[in-house]
XYZ file of C-alpha atoms in Angstrom:
282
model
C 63.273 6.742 40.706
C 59.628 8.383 41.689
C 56.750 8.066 39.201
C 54.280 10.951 38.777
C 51.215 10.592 36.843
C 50.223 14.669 36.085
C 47.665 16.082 34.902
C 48.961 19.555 32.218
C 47.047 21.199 29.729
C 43.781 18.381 30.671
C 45.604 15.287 29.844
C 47.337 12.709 31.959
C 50.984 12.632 31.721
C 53.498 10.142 33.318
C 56.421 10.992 34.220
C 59.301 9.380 36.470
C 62.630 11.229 38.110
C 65.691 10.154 39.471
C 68.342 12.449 41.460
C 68.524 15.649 44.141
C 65.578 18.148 43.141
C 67.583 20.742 44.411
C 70.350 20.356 41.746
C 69.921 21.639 38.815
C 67.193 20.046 36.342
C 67.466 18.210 32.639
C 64.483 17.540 31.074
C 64.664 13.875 28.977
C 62.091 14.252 26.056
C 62.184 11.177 23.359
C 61.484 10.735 19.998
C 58.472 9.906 17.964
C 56.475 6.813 18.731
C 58.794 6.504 21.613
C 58.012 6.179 25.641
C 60.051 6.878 27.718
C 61.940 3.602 28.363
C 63.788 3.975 25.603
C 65.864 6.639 28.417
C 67.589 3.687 30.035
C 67.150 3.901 33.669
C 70.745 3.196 33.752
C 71.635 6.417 31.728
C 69.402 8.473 33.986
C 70.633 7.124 37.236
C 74.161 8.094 35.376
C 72.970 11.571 34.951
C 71.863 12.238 38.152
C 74.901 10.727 39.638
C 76.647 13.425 38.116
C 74.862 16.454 39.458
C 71.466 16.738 37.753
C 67.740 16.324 38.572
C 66.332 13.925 35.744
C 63.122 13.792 34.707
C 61.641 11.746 31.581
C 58.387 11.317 30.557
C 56.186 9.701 28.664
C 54.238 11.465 25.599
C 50.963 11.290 24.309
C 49.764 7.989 23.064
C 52.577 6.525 24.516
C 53.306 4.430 28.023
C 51.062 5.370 31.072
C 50.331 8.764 29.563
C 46.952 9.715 27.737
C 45.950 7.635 24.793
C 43.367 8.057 21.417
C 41.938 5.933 19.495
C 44.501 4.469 17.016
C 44.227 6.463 13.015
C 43.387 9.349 14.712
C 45.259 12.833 15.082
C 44.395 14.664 18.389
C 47.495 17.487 19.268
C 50.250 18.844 17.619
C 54.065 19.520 17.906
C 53.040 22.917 20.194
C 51.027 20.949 22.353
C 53.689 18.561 23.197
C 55.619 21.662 23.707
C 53.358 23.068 26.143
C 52.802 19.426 27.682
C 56.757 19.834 28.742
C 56.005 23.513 30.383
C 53.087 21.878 32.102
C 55.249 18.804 33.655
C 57.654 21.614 34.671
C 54.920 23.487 36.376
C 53.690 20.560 37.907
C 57.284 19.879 39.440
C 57.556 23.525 40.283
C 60.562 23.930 38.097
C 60.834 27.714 36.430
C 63.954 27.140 34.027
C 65.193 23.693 32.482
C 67.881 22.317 30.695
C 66.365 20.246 27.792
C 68.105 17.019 26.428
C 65.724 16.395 23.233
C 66.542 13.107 20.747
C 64.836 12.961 17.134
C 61.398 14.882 17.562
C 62.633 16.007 20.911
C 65.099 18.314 19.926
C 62.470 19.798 17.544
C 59.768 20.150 20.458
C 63.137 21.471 22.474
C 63.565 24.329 19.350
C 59.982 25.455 19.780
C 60.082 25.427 24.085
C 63.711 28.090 23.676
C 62.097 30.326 20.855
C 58.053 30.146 22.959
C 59.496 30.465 26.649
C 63.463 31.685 26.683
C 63.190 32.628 29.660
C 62.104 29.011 30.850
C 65.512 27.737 28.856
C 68.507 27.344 30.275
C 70.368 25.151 27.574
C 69.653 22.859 24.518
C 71.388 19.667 23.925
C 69.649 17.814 21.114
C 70.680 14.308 19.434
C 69.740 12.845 16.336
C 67.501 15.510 15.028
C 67.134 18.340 12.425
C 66.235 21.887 11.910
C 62.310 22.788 12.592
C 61.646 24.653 9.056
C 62.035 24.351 5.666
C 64.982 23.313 4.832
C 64.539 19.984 6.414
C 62.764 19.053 3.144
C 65.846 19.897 1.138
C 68.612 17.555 3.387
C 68.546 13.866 2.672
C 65.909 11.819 3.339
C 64.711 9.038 5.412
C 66.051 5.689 4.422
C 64.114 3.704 2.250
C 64.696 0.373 4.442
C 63.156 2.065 7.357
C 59.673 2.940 5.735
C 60.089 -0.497 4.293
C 60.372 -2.047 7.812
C 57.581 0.353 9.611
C 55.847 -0.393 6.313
C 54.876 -4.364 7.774
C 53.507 -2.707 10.744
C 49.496 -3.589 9.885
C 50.557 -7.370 9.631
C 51.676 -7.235 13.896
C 49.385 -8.871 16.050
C 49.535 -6.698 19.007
C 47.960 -9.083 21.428
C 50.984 -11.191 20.705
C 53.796 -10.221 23.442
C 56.186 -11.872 21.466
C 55.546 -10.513 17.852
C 55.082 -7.385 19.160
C 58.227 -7.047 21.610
C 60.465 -8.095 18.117
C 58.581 -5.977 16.051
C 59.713 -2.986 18.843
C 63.345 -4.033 19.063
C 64.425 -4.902 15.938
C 62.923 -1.385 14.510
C 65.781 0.081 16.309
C 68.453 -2.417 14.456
C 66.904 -0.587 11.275
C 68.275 2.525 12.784
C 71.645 1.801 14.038
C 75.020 2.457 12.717
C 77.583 0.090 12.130
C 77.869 0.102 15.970
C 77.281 -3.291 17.431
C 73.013 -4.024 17.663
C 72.867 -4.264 21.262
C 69.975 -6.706 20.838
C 69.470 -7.865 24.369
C 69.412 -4.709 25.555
C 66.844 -3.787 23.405
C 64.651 -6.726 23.330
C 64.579 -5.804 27.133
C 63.617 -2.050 26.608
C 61.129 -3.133 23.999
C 59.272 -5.470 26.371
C 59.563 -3.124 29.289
C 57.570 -0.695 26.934
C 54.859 -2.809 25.777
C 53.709 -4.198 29.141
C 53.760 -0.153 30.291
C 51.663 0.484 27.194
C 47.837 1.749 28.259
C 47.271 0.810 24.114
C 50.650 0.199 22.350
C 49.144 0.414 18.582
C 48.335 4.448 19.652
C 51.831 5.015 18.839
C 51.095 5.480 14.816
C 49.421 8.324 15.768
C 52.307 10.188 15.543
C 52.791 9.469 11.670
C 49.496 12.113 11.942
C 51.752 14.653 14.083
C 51.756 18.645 12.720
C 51.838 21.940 13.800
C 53.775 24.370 14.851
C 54.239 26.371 12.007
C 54.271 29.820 13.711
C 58.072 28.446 14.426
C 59.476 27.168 11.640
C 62.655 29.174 10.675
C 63.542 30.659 13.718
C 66.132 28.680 15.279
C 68.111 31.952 15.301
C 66.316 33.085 17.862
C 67.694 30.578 20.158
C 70.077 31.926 22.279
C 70.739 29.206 24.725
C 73.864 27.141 25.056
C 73.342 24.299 22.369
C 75.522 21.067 21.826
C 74.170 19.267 19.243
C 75.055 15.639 18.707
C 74.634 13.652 16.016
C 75.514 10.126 14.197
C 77.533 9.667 11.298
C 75.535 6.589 10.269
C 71.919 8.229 10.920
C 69.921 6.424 8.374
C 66.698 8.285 9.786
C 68.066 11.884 9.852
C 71.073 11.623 8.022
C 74.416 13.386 9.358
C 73.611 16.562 7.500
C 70.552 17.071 9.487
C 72.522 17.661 12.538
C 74.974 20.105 10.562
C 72.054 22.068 9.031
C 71.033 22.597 12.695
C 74.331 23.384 13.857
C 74.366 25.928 11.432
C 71.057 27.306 12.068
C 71.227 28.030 15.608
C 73.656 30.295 16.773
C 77.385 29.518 17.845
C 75.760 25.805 18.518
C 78.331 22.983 18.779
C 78.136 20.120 16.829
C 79.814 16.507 17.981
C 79.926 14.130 15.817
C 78.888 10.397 17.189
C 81.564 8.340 14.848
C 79.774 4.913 13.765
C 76.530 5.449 15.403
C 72.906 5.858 14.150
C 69.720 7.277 14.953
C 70.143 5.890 18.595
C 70.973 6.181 22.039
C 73.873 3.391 21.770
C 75.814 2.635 25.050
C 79.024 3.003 23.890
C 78.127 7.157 23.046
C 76.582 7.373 26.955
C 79.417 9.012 28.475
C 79.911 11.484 25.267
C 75.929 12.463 25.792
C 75.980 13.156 29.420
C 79.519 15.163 29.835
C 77.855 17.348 26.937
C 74.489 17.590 29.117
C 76.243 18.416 32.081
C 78.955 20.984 30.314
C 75.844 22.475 28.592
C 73.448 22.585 31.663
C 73.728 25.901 33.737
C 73.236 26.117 37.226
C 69.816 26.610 38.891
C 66.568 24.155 39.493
């Protein structure tokens, strides 16, 4: 693994990568409120292992990268967009194969219909279509909002609060899948002792944009495997068929028992569709 801290579009990014830079290049980029540890280095040393050059980063607010003051709403969804074409100028990388999860594979739907040319393929997990209809597909579950809903109450000087608070927001996600709670009690304190300010990562319940591209996920015409939980209690199951639909001749796998998550038992299903998907060239 190398670590990179860049500088795109006037704001520090961090990024890390793991493989050959001459093969063929896969782009991690996480979810909302999420750094990038939440990519297990395991699963990227996996990746690369089979072929690819890996490279995850960390967002806005998030990690090592640039942070704002906490309440406050400083980008949008393009931005982080153009934050990914800017890490892959940075790394001298002209095309990419994107692997987005959640709010990923929406910022992964605006890079293919703003740069095609830049795209080589989309593989997207746990997200939803980047237009209207989202608001017509079922909703978020009410235990989540309930759970992020104690969030003011944390004491984010205290490790230990904290580091629960982080992991056990992802057992409010998960399917009926075993919690794989040390695991992610590990990830979770991993992220908050990266964390430059760890409470800047509500900022993102301020996150818009991008509405010159809502609607036009036809106009993707990459490769796209779409994967997707049954149990998705975030962005239910119907999310990922919406998008299946709405892109053209995507393919949609269905993640039996699993959530809004990155479980260990659906590794090997995520990375032979990444590397089936991903097209030759750096």
């Amino acid at each position: 693994m190398k670590q990179q801290l860049l500088q795109t579009n006037k704001v520090d990014i961090n990024t890390e990568s793991f493989g050959n830079p001459s093969d063929p290049t896969v782009l991690l980029i996480m979810g909302a409120m999420s750094s990038l540890d939440w990519w297990d280095s395991e699963f990227c040393e996996r990746l690369a292992a089979a072929g690819r050059y890996v490279i995850r980063y960390d967002h806005r607010d998030l990690g090592q990268s640039v942070v704002y003051e906490p309440g406050t709403s400083n980008y949008t969804i393009t931005d982080l967009a153009d934050d990914a074409f800017g890490i892959l100028d940075a790394y001298s990388i002209e095309k990419v194969n994107i692997m987005g999860m959640s709010l990923g594979g929406m910022i992964g739907q605006i890079m293919a219909i703003k740069h095609p040319e830049r795209v080589l393929s989309l593989t997207i997990l746990g997200s939803s279509v980047f237009g209207s209809e989202q608001a017509e597909l079922p909703q978020m579950d009410q235990k989540i909002l309930d759970f992020h809903g104690k969030s003011a109450s944390i004491d984010w000087s205290d490790q230990e609060a904290s580091v629960a608070y982080l992991a056990e927001g992802w057992a409010v996600l998960s399917g009926s899948k075993p919690f794989e709670k040390e695991r992610m009690y590990a990830l979770a304190e991993r992220e908050y002792t990266r964390a430059k300010q760890i409470q800047s990562r509500f900022n993102y319940m301020y996150l818009g944009g991008g509405e010159e591209y809502l609607d036009r996920m036809s106009e993707i015409g990459v490769p796209t495997i779409i994967l997707h939980g049954n149990e998705d209690p975030a962005l239910p199951f119907e999310h990922g068929q919406a998008l299946a639909r709405a892109i053209p001749h995507a393919e949609l796998i269905t993640l039996e028992g699993s959530g809004h998550e990155l479980h260990t038992d659906d590794w090997q299903i995520i990375i032979e569709a990444i590397v089936r998907n991903s097209s030759v060239g750096k």
